[in-house]
Amino acid sequence: MEEKTGVQLCRECPADPLERNTQRHRILCCDIIMKTNCNRDQFKRIFSFFAAVLLVGMYAAGFAWVWYESYSSAILLPFYRRGNWVMILIYVVLVLLFAKSFGGLKIGYLKRTDMFYSQTLSIFCVNVVTYFQISVVNRDFSATVPMVLLTIVDLAVLILWIVLTNKLYFRLYPPRKLVVIYGDRNAAELVLKMSRRVDKYMICESVSASAPPEEIREAISRYEGIILCEVSGRLRNDLIKYCFAQNVRAYIAPKISDIILRGAEEIRLFDTPLLLCRNYGLTFEQKLGKRIFDLVFAVVFLVILLPVMLASAIAIKLDDGGPVLFKQKRLTYHGKEFYVYKFRSMVVDAEKSGPQLAKENDSRITKVGRILRKCRLDELPQLINILRGDMSVVGPRPERPELAEEYEKTMPEFEFRLQVKAGLTGYAQVTGLYDTLPYDKLKMDLMYIENYSIFMDLRIILMTLKTALFPGETNEEANAHDAQELLYQEEQIQEQEKEKGDHS
């Protein structure tokens, strides 16, 4: 099922060559292909919707069986028919809420392993919450074995669902053939990242933005989409409009100004539309709500995580006998300096040669520190900073003044991220990798600020739990697979060309 651009359709059209070159005929071909591709995308959404309904339905059926067989008649005051239905409905709502938060229903978007991790954590949270809900209804702790068995069955169903739906999805929707249009900066890193998803993207060619416009458009006409990476503003606008007219997909690496525009307010001056960009961060109401949430969160989790924090402190002390905590000067709201508290994860004299960023396999990290960093447990003492008002639960990573100064030499926009308080966790922390570039982290921090909501904070907190339990690989680890994946991609291209040759 291959997409074609309007230009390709015009060339393949059996119409008279003179008629084929007219503007009217080109518009007609573009209209046809736009309708075809629109229907294709609609079917993709319908496929994803029914696949999600199937999975949620199987989860609900499993819970309904466990409820009727093990819990319905065992509670002190059994429900009537509608009460049982309400319990099942609540279970379905919880499944949808957690699945939405962890993004586990995005077929074709996430890798199979990421889908499994997301759904595993989602169903675990749902079943734990449901068990306590049943215990509250029963006014006593209910039997745990049925819920444990339900979780095991859910995981088996999940594995089968992921294998079958992904196999069918990528058979119906093979990877898109793309061309990269690159500008001043090297696009190799972005190309390598997209090449890891050989099931979604097939990068077949790259063209410099300095090439003649006719050559660029000729390259675009051969593929189903383009990737614009660090292209000058004028050329980028021209190419986006051209792709829009030809119904060609455009993947754009956003600039800082693009992210600011995404958070702009739409207003009208009489009959003229305007975009209003502000630069004062959160509103007073948002700051108040965020501070109340921070205080409640910090108090509750300090109590809950106290045993974990004590165990971490004892492990650090037993490891090398050094201090358990260390404090370090960091930056928060409007560049204000404060001391952040963390569990010590490095040797005592780790920075005797001066400040430097930690690496994934840094020799300065202790054995206990490596475990703490892997599970993000070294960050727990920052709950004290949240209580003091230095930090928030969710926000940009608190950077050191020396490193921030270095970043601002090459990225003057780096200070934009200080429109909100630094956070214990953040959008960049849960979506980026351990060694994500500072410029990409800056973009993600600005996306968070420009699109802030309390619901986004809750979602990031849930995603932090997923990141702590299932840490992602680094860019270095992922790059190790690129040679094998690119080889697989070349084999796919050769097979498709062979099939086309056999058909012809």
Short mmCIF file of C-alpha atoms in Angstrom, two decimals:
data_model
loop_
_atom_site.label_atom_id
_atom_site.label_comp_id
_atom_site.label_asym_id
_atom_site.label_seq_id
_atom_site.Cartn_x
_atom_site.Cartn_y
_atom_site.Cartn_z
CA MET A 1 0.00 0.00 0.00
CA GLU A 2 2.25 2.76 -1.29
CA GLU A 3 1.45 6.47 -1.19
CA LYS A 4 2.09 8.57 -4.27
CA THR A 5 2.51 12.30 -4.56
CA GLY A 6 0.51 14.50 -6.90
CA VAL A 7 3.57 14.90 -9.13
CA GLN A 8 4.00 11.11 -9.43
CA LEU A 9 0.34 10.64 -10.26
CA CYS A 10 0.52 13.27 -12.99
CA ARG A 11 3.48 11.52 -14.60
CA GLU A 12 1.81 8.11 -14.53
CA CYS A 13 -1.54 9.41 -15.75
CA PRO A 14 -2.59 7.98 -19.17
CA ALA A 15 -3.93 11.37 -20.28
CA ASP A 16 -2.58 13.19 -23.34
CA PRO A 17 0.91 14.66 -22.62
CA LEU A 18 -0.24 18.17 -23.54
CA GLU A 19 -3.25 17.91 -21.21
CA ARG A 20 -1.05 16.35 -18.50
CA ASN A 21 1.09 19.51 -18.18
CA THR A 22 -1.81 21.90 -17.59
CA GLN A 23 -2.44 23.45 -14.19
CA ARG A 24 -6.02 22.14 -14.18
CA HIS A 25 -4.87 18.54 -14.67
CA ARG A 26 -2.22 18.80 -11.94
CA ILE A 27 -4.81 20.15 -9.49
CA LEU A 28 -7.18 17.30 -10.39
CA CYS A 29 -4.46 14.68 -9.77
CA CYS A 30 -3.55 16.29 -6.45
CA ASP A 31 -7.21 16.23 -5.39
CA ILE A 32 -7.42 12.51 -6.23
CA ILE A 33 -4.29 11.59 -4.33
CA MET A 34 -5.26 13.78 -1.35
CA LYS A 35 -8.57 11.94 -1.05
CA THR A 36 -6.82 8.56 -1.40
CA ASN A 37 -4.21 9.33 1.26
CA CYS A 38 -6.83 10.87 3.54
CA ASN A 39 -8.86 7.65 3.37
CA ARG A 40 -5.69 5.66 4.02
CA ASP A 41 -4.96 7.64 7.19
CA GLN A 42 -8.57 7.33 8.30
CA PHE A 43 -8.37 3.55 7.95
CA LYS A 44 -5.14 3.62 9.97
CA ARG A 45 -6.91 5.47 12.79
CA ILE A 46 -9.85 3.08 12.58
CA PHE A 47 -7.48 0.11 12.76
CA SER A 48 -5.75 1.57 15.83
CA PHE A 49 -9.09 2.34 17.46
CA PHE A 50 -10.51 -1.17 17.05
CA ALA A 51 -7.21 -2.76 18.11
CA ALA A 52 -7.33 -0.68 21.32
CA VAL A 53 -10.99 -1.60 21.84
CA LEU A 54 -10.08 -5.27 21.44
CA LEU A 55 -7.33 -5.08 24.07
CA VAL A 56 -9.42 -3.11 26.57
CA GLY A 57 -12.31 -5.49 25.94
CA MET A 58 -10.15 -8.52 26.75
CA TYR A 59 -8.90 -6.79 29.91
CA ALA A 60 -12.51 -6.04 30.91
CA ALA A 61 -13.64 -9.61 30.17
CA GLY A 62 -10.83 -10.99 32.33
CA PHE A 63 -11.71 -8.71 35.22
CA ALA A 64 -15.43 -9.44 34.87
CA TRP A 65 -14.72 -13.18 35.16
CA VAL A 66 -12.51 -12.67 38.23
CA TRP A 67 -15.05 -10.30 39.80
CA TYR A 68 -18.01 -12.64 39.41
CA GLU A 69 -16.08 -15.78 40.33
CA SER A 70 -13.99 -14.51 43.26
CA TYR A 71 -15.21 -11.19 44.63
CA SER A 72 -18.86 -10.43 43.82
CA SER A 73 -20.38 -13.01 46.17
CA ALA A 74 -17.58 -12.76 48.75
CA ILE A 75 -18.10 -9.13 49.79
CA LEU A 76 -20.19 -8.35 52.86
CA LEU A 77 -22.99 -6.62 50.96
CA PRO A 78 -23.16 -8.12 47.43
CA PHE A 79 -24.12 -5.79 44.60
CA TYR A 80 -27.16 -6.14 42.42
CA ARG A 81 -26.71 -6.45 38.67
CA ARG A 82 -26.03 -2.75 37.97
CA GLY A 83 -23.55 -2.51 40.82
CA ASN A 84 -21.48 -5.24 39.22
CA TRP A 85 -21.61 -3.41 35.91
CA VAL A 86 -20.37 -0.24 37.60
CA MET A 87 -17.35 -2.10 39.01
CA ILE A 88 -16.47 -3.37 35.53
CA LEU A 89 -17.00 0.10 34.06
CA ILE A 90 -14.69 1.66 36.65
CA TYR A 91 -12.06 -0.94 35.73
CA VAL A 92 -12.35 -0.01 32.05
CA VAL A 93 -12.02 3.71 32.87
CA LEU A 94 -8.88 3.03 34.93
CA VAL A 95 -7.39 0.99 32.08
CA LEU A 96 -8.01 3.84 29.63
CA LEU A 97 -6.63 6.50 31.98
CA PHE A 98 -3.39 4.67 32.75
CA ALA A 99 -2.94 3.46 29.16
CA LYS A 100 -3.38 7.03 27.95
CA SER A 101 -0.89 8.34 30.52
CA PHE A 102 1.79 5.81 29.60
CA GLY A 103 0.99 5.87 25.87
CA GLY A 104 0.73 2.11 25.58
CA LEU A 105 -2.02 2.06 22.94
CA LYS A 106 -0.04 3.86 20.23
CA ILE A 107 0.20 1.12 17.64
CA GLY A 108 2.87 1.82 15.03
CA TYR A 109 4.23 4.77 17.00
CA LEU A 110 6.04 3.02 19.85
CA LYS A 111 8.44 0.12 19.55
CA ARG A 112 7.10 -3.27 20.62
CA THR A 113 9.26 -3.23 23.75
CA ASP A 114 8.08 0.27 24.68
CA MET A 115 4.47 -0.78 24.19
CA PHE A 116 5.03 -3.80 26.42
CA TYR A 117 6.72 -1.73 29.13
CA SER A 118 3.99 0.92 29.03
CA GLN A 119 1.11 -1.55 29.11
CA THR A 120 2.77 -3.72 31.77
CA LEU A 121 3.13 -0.76 34.10
CA SER A 122 -0.37 0.42 33.21
CA ILE A 123 -2.09 -2.89 33.95
CA PHE A 124 -0.06 -3.34 37.14
CA CYS A 125 -1.21 0.07 38.41
CA VAL A 126 -4.82 -0.63 37.38
CA ASN A 127 -4.93 -4.00 39.14
CA VAL A 128 -3.33 -2.63 42.32
CA VAL A 129 -5.79 0.27 42.46
CA THR A 130 -8.69 -2.10 41.71
CA TYR A 131 -7.61 -4.50 44.46
CA PHE A 132 -7.66 -1.71 47.06
CA GLN A 133 -10.99 -0.53 45.66
CA ILE A 134 -12.44 -4.03 46.14
CA SER A 135 -10.97 -4.15 49.66
CA VAL A 136 -12.66 -0.85 50.52
CA VAL A 137 -15.99 -2.16 49.23
CA ASN A 138 -15.48 -5.36 51.24
CA ARG A 139 -14.34 -3.42 54.33
CA ASP A 140 -11.46 -5.86 54.66
CA PHE A 141 -8.42 -6.98 52.67
CA SER A 142 -9.69 -9.29 49.95
CA ALA A 143 -7.93 -12.33 48.49
CA THR A 144 -4.92 -11.36 46.40
CA VAL A 145 -4.49 -14.56 44.38
CA PRO A 146 -7.30 -13.82 41.87
CA MET A 147 -5.82 -10.39 41.07
CA VAL A 148 -2.33 -11.87 40.71
CA LEU A 149 -3.65 -14.52 38.30
CA LEU A 150 -5.57 -11.82 36.43
CA THR A 151 -2.35 -9.81 36.02
CA ILE A 152 -0.51 -12.85 34.63
CA VAL A 153 -3.32 -13.53 32.15
CA ASP A 154 -3.37 -9.84 31.17
CA LEU A 155 0.35 -9.95 30.39
CA ALA A 156 -0.09 -13.06 28.24
CA VAL A 157 -2.97 -11.38 26.37
CA LEU A 158 -0.84 -8.24 25.99
CA ILE A 159 2.08 -10.11 24.41
CA LEU A 160 -0.22 -11.86 21.94
CA TRP A 161 -1.98 -8.55 21.13
CA ILE A 162 1.30 -6.69 20.52
CA VAL A 163 2.68 -9.40 18.22
CA LEU A 164 -0.47 -9.79 16.13
CA THR A 165 -1.50 -6.12 15.86
CA ASN A 166 2.01 -4.92 14.99
CA LYS A 167 2.45 -7.65 12.40
CA LEU A 168 -0.85 -6.77 10.75
CA TYR A 169 -0.30 -3.01 11.07
CA PHE A 170 3.09 -2.99 9.36
CA ARG A 171 1.86 -5.37 6.69
CA LEU A 172 -0.93 -2.93 5.86
CA TYR A 173 1.22 0.18 6.35
CA PRO A 174 4.86 -0.46 5.31
CA PRO A 175 7.58 2.09 6.14
CA ARG A 176 7.39 5.42 4.36
CA LYS A 177 10.13 6.26 1.88
CA LEU A 178 11.65 9.59 2.83
CA VAL A 179 14.21 12.10 1.57
CA VAL A 180 16.21 14.34 3.91
CA ILE A 181 16.66 18.02 3.06
CA TYR A 182 19.49 19.24 5.28
CA GLY A 183 20.84 22.73 5.86
CA ASP A 184 23.68 24.28 7.84
CA ARG A 185 23.98 21.63 10.53
CA ASN A 186 24.68 17.99 9.88
CA ALA A 187 21.48 15.92 9.81
CA ALA A 188 23.30 12.64 10.47
CA GLU A 189 22.14 12.35 14.08
CA LEU A 190 18.47 12.82 13.21
CA VAL A 191 18.82 10.39 10.29
CA LEU A 192 20.37 7.77 12.57
CA LYS A 193 17.54 8.13 15.10
CA MET A 194 14.88 7.73 12.40
CA SER A 195 16.79 4.81 10.88
CA ARG A 196 16.29 2.90 14.14
CA ARG A 197 12.62 2.68 13.23
CA VAL A 198 13.01 0.73 10.01
CA ASP A 199 9.44 -0.41 10.51
CA LYS A 200 8.18 3.18 10.11
CA TYR A 201 10.74 5.18 8.14
CA MET A 202 12.90 4.28 5.16
CA ILE A 203 15.35 7.09 4.43
CA CYS A 204 16.36 6.65 0.82
CA GLU A 205 18.14 9.87 -0.15
CA SER A 206 19.54 13.13 1.23
CA VAL A 207 19.72 16.46 -0.58
CA SER A 208 21.49 19.63 0.48
CA ALA A 209 19.34 22.72 0.93
CA SER A 210 21.87 24.59 -1.23
CA ALA A 211 20.94 22.46 -4.27
CA PRO A 212 18.87 24.11 -7.04
CA PRO A 213 15.11 24.28 -6.26
CA GLU A 214 14.31 22.10 -9.29
CA GLU A 215 16.61 19.36 -7.99
CA ILE A 216 15.02 19.48 -4.53
CA ARG A 217 11.49 19.27 -5.93
CA GLU A 218 12.52 16.47 -8.25
CA ALA A 219 13.82 14.52 -5.24
CA ILE A 220 10.63 15.20 -3.27
CA SER A 221 8.49 13.87 -6.10
CA ARG A 222 10.15 10.45 -5.84
CA TYR A 223 9.18 9.79 -2.22
CA GLU A 224 6.27 9.81 0.22
CA GLY A 225 7.66 12.40 2.60
CA ILE A 226 10.54 14.70 3.44
CA ILE A 227 12.56 15.50 6.56
CA LEU A 228 13.53 19.16 6.94
CA CYS A 229 16.56 19.57 9.18
CA GLU A 230 18.08 23.00 9.94
CA VAL A 231 16.86 24.56 6.68
CA SER A 232 16.75 28.36 6.34
CA GLY A 233 13.41 30.00 7.07
CA ARG A 234 12.54 31.12 3.54
CA LEU A 235 13.40 27.81 1.88
CA ARG A 236 11.62 25.90 4.64
CA ASN A 237 8.44 27.93 4.13
CA ASP A 238 8.58 27.32 0.37
CA LEU A 239 9.10 23.58 0.81
CA ILE A 240 6.33 23.24 3.41
CA LYS A 241 3.87 25.00 1.09
CA TYR A 242 5.00 22.85 -1.83
CA CYS A 243 4.57 19.64 0.19
CA PHE A 244 1.18 20.83 1.41
CA ALA A 245 0.05 21.45 -2.17
CA GLN A 246 1.39 18.08 -3.38
CA ASN A 247 0.08 16.11 -0.34
CA VAL A 248 3.61 15.10 0.67
CA ARG A 249 4.31 14.51 4.36
CA ALA A 250 6.87 16.86 5.93
CA TYR A 251 8.76 15.95 9.12
CA ILE A 252 10.29 19.13 10.52
CA ALA A 253 12.97 19.46 13.20
CA PRO A 254 11.50 22.46 15.10
CA LYS A 255 13.46 25.57 15.97
CA ILE A 256 13.07 27.46 19.25
CA SER A 257 10.81 30.02 17.55
CA ASP A 258 8.52 27.20 16.32
CA ILE A 259 8.03 25.94 19.88
CA ILE A 260 7.27 29.45 21.14
CA LEU A 261 4.67 29.86 18.38
CA ARG A 262 2.99 26.60 19.43
CA GLY A 263 2.20 28.19 22.79
CA ALA A 264 0.97 31.46 21.29
CA GLU A 265 -2.55 32.73 21.89
CA GLU A 266 -4.79 33.17 18.85
CA ILE A 267 -6.42 36.60 18.68
CA ARG A 268 -8.08 38.74 16.00
CA LEU A 269 -7.57 42.39 15.19
CA PHE A 270 -10.91 43.08 13.48
CA ASP A 271 -10.65 40.69 10.52
CA THR A 272 -6.89 39.99 10.79
CA PRO A 273 -5.71 36.89 12.71
CA LEU A 274 -2.75 37.40 15.06
CA LEU A 275 -0.60 35.19 17.27
CA LEU A 276 0.25 36.64 20.69
CA CYS A 277 3.50 35.31 22.26
CA ARG A 278 4.06 36.07 25.92
CA ASN A 279 7.21 35.46 27.93
CA TYR A 280 6.12 35.44 31.54
CA GLY A 281 5.82 31.71 32.10
CA LEU A 282 2.85 30.50 34.12
CA THR A 283 -0.12 32.60 35.22
CA PHE A 284 -0.76 33.40 38.90
CA GLU A 285 -3.50 30.75 39.08
CA GLN A 286 -1.20 28.12 37.55
CA LYS A 287 1.63 29.01 39.96
CA LEU A 288 -0.72 28.78 42.97
CA GLY A 289 -2.16 25.44 41.89
CA LYS A 290 1.30 24.08 41.12
CA ARG A 291 2.65 25.13 44.54
CA ILE A 292 -0.26 23.51 46.41
CA PHE A 293 0.25 20.33 44.41
CA ASP A 294 4.01 20.41 45.16
CA LEU A 295 3.45 20.68 48.92
CA VAL A 296 0.93 17.83 49.02
CA PHE A 297 3.09 15.62 46.81
CA ALA A 298 6.29 16.24 48.81
CA VAL A 299 4.68 15.54 52.19
CA VAL A 300 2.89 12.37 51.05
CA PHE A 301 5.87 10.86 49.25
CA LEU A 302 8.37 11.74 51.97
CA VAL A 303 6.26 9.58 54.28
CA ILE A 304 5.75 6.77 51.75
CA LEU A 305 9.37 6.65 50.53
CA LEU A 306 11.02 7.04 53.92
CA PRO A 307 11.96 3.30 54.11
CA VAL A 308 13.48 3.44 50.62
CA MET A 309 15.45 6.57 51.51
CA LEU A 310 16.75 4.98 54.73
CA ALA A 311 17.81 1.84 52.84
CA SER A 312 19.59 3.97 50.23
CA ALA A 313 21.40 5.95 52.93
CA ILE A 314 22.57 2.77 54.69
CA ALA A 315 23.78 1.25 51.39
CA ILE A 316 25.82 4.37 50.55
CA LYS A 317 27.40 4.42 54.02
CA LEU A 318 28.29 0.73 53.87
CA ASP A 319 29.71 1.03 50.35
CA ASP A 320 32.65 3.40 51.01
CA GLY A 321 31.97 5.01 54.38
CA GLY A 322 31.61 8.50 52.89
CA PRO A 323 28.82 11.02 53.46
CA VAL A 324 25.30 9.99 52.46
CA LEU A 325 24.11 13.33 51.08
CA PHE A 326 25.79 16.05 49.12
CA LYS A 327 24.61 19.49 48.15
CA GLN A 328 25.39 21.37 44.98
CA LYS A 329 24.63 24.85 43.71
CA ARG A 330 21.96 24.87 40.98
CA LEU A 331 19.72 27.34 39.14
CA THR A 332 15.94 27.64 39.40
CA TYR A 333 13.21 30.22 38.65
CA HIS A 334 14.63 33.38 36.98
CA GLY A 335 18.20 32.18 37.52
CA LYS A 336 18.01 32.13 41.32
CA GLU A 337 20.75 29.99 42.89
CA PHE A 338 20.00 27.34 45.51
CA TYR A 339 21.58 24.18 46.93
CA VAL A 340 20.07 20.93 45.68
CA TYR A 341 20.22 17.82 47.91
CA LYS A 342 20.91 14.38 46.45
CA PHE A 343 22.11 10.99 47.57
CA ARG A 344 25.82 10.77 46.83
CA SER A 345 26.33 8.46 43.84
CA MET A 346 29.97 9.30 43.05
CA VAL A 347 33.26 9.01 44.88
CA VAL A 348 33.93 11.74 47.46
CA ASP A 349 36.48 13.69 45.35
CA ALA A 350 34.61 13.26 42.05
CA GLU A 351 35.16 16.85 40.94
CA LYS A 352 38.70 17.49 42.06
CA SER A 353 39.50 18.40 38.43
CA GLY A 354 36.55 20.81 38.18
CA PRO A 355 32.84 20.58 37.22
CA GLN A 356 31.99 18.11 34.47
CA LEU A 357 28.93 16.23 33.26
CA ALA A 358 28.48 12.61 34.27
CA LYS A 359 28.62 9.97 31.55
CA GLU A 360 26.77 6.66 31.31
CA ASN A 361 29.84 4.56 32.22
CA ASP A 362 31.57 7.21 34.33
CA SER A 363 34.34 5.66 36.47
CA ARG A 364 33.55 8.14 39.26
CA ILE A 365 30.15 6.53 39.91
CA THR A 366 30.14 4.07 42.81
CA LYS A 367 28.54 0.61 42.68
CA VAL A 368 25.62 1.71 44.83
CA GLY A 369 25.45 5.00 42.96
CA ARG A 370 25.02 3.19 39.66
CA ILE A 371 21.92 1.44 41.00
CA LEU A 372 20.56 4.65 42.50
CA ARG A 373 21.03 6.53 39.23
CA LYS A 374 19.50 3.72 37.18
CA CYS A 375 16.29 3.86 39.24
CA ARG A 376 16.45 7.65 39.84
CA LEU A 377 16.60 7.06 43.61
CA ASP A 378 19.48 9.51 44.03
CA GLU A 379 16.98 12.32 43.34
CA LEU A 380 14.69 11.55 46.32
CA PRO A 381 16.26 14.04 48.80
CA GLN A 382 15.08 16.78 46.43
CA LEU A 383 11.65 16.36 48.03
CA ILE A 384 13.16 18.56 50.77
CA ASN A 385 13.95 21.21 48.15
CA ILE A 386 10.32 21.03 46.99
CA LEU A 387 9.06 21.64 50.53
CA ARG A 388 11.37 24.64 50.84
CA GLY A 389 10.06 26.10 47.58
CA ASP A 390 13.35 25.92 45.68
CA MET A 391 11.99 23.37 43.23
CA SER A 392 8.77 21.96 41.84
CA VAL A 393 7.79 18.34 41.30
CA VAL A 394 7.77 18.84 37.51
CA GLY A 395 9.96 21.32 35.69
CA PRO A 396 13.25 21.71 33.78
CA ARG A 397 16.32 19.99 35.17
CA PRO A 398 18.17 22.25 37.67
CA GLU A 399 21.47 23.02 35.97
CA ARG A 400 24.73 24.10 37.57
CA PRO A 401 25.61 27.79 37.04
CA GLU A 402 28.95 26.89 35.42
CA LEU A 403 27.36 24.50 32.91
CA ALA A 404 24.45 26.87 32.20
CA GLU A 405 26.97 29.62 31.41
CA GLU A 406 28.75 27.31 28.97
CA TYR A 407 25.46 26.33 27.29
CA GLU A 408 24.41 29.96 26.88
CA LYS A 409 27.54 30.69 24.86
CA THR A 410 26.23 28.51 22.04
CA MET A 411 22.52 28.57 23.00
CA PRO A 412 21.49 32.08 24.16
CA GLU A 413 17.90 30.77 24.47
CA PHE A 414 18.95 28.43 27.29
CA GLU A 415 17.77 30.95 29.88
CA PHE A 416 14.20 30.73 28.52
CA ARG A 417 13.73 27.48 30.45
CA LEU A 418 14.01 29.37 33.75
CA GLN A 419 10.52 30.86 33.38
CA VAL A 420 9.40 28.12 35.79
CA LYS A 421 11.02 26.46 38.82
CA ALA A 422 13.43 23.61 38.29
CA GLY A 423 11.82 20.19 38.76
CA LEU A 424 12.46 16.84 40.39
CA THR A 425 11.33 15.34 37.09
CA GLY A 426 10.41 16.90 33.78
CA TYR A 427 9.33 16.41 30.20
CA ALA A 428 12.94 16.31 28.97
CA GLN A 429 13.88 13.75 31.62
CA VAL A 430 11.10 11.27 30.78
CA THR A 431 11.16 11.63 26.99
CA GLY A 432 14.89 12.09 26.45
CA LEU A 433 17.72 9.62 26.94
CA TYR A 434 20.62 9.72 29.37
CA ASP A 435 22.88 11.39 26.81
CA THR A 436 20.33 13.49 24.90
CA LEU A 437 21.91 16.69 23.58
CA PRO A 438 21.35 19.86 25.68
CA TYR A 439 19.78 21.62 22.67
CA ASP A 440 17.16 18.88 22.32
CA LYS A 441 16.50 18.98 26.09
CA LEU A 442 16.02 22.76 25.83
CA LYS A 443 13.39 22.25 23.13
CA MET A 444 11.51 19.73 25.27
CA ASP A 445 11.63 22.02 28.32
CA LEU A 446 10.18 24.87 26.26
CA MET A 447 7.46 22.54 24.93
CA TYR A 448 6.51 21.83 28.55
CA ILE A 449 6.41 25.53 29.51
CA GLU A 450 4.43 26.60 26.45
CA ASN A 451 1.85 23.82 26.86
CA TYR A 452 1.69 23.62 30.66
CA SER A 453 -1.31 22.13 32.48
CA ILE A 454 -1.77 20.27 35.75
CA PHE A 455 -2.82 17.21 33.73
CA MET A 456 0.50 17.36 31.88
CA ASP A 457 2.27 17.35 35.27
CA LEU A 458 0.34 14.25 36.32
CA ARG A 459 1.17 12.50 33.06
CA ILE A 460 4.89 13.31 33.42
CA ILE A 461 4.85 11.96 36.98
CA LEU A 462 3.34 8.68 35.76
CA MET A 463 5.87 8.55 32.91
CA THR A 464 8.65 9.06 35.49
CA LEU A 465 7.53 5.87 37.19
CA LYS A 466 7.85 4.06 33.87
CA THR A 467 11.32 5.56 33.27
CA ALA A 468 12.49 4.53 36.74
CA LEU A 469 11.30 0.93 36.34
CA PHE A 470 12.21 0.52 32.65
CA PRO A 471 15.17 2.84 31.90
CA GLY A 472 15.67 3.52 28.20
CA GLU A 473 18.85 2.82 26.29
CA THR A 474 21.34 5.59 25.58
CA ASN A 475 22.07 7.04 22.16
CA GLU A 476 25.41 5.22 22.22
CA GLU A 477 23.70 1.87 22.86
CA ALA A 478 21.12 2.58 20.19
CA ASN A 479 23.80 3.56 17.66
CA ALA A 480 25.38 0.13 18.14
CA HIS A 481 22.34 -1.37 16.41
CA ASP A 482 22.31 1.07 13.49
CA ALA A 483 24.63 -0.90 11.19
CA GLN A 484 22.46 -4.01 11.51
CA GLU A 485 19.24 -2.05 11.06
CA LEU A 486 20.51 -0.11 8.05
CA LEU A 487 21.55 -3.41 6.48
CA TYR A 488 18.04 -4.72 7.10
CA GLN A 489 16.66 -1.54 5.51
CA GLU A 490 18.77 -2.04 2.38
CA GLU A 491 17.55 -5.64 2.13
CA GLN A 492 13.96 -4.40 2.35
CA ILE A 493 14.57 -1.97 -0.51
CA GLN A 494 16.15 -4.69 -2.64
CA GLU A 495 13.23 -7.06 -1.99
CA GLN A 496 10.70 -4.40 -2.96
CA GLU A 497 12.61 -3.59 -6.15
CA LYS A 498 12.76 -7.32 -6.95
CA GLU A 499 9.01 -7.68 -6.41
CA LYS A 500 8.36 -4.72 -8.71
CA GLY A 501 10.61 -6.31 -11.32
CA ASP A 502 8.74 -9.63 -11.06
CA HIS A 503 5.36 -7.89 -11.46
CA SER A 504 6.56 -5.97 -14.49
#
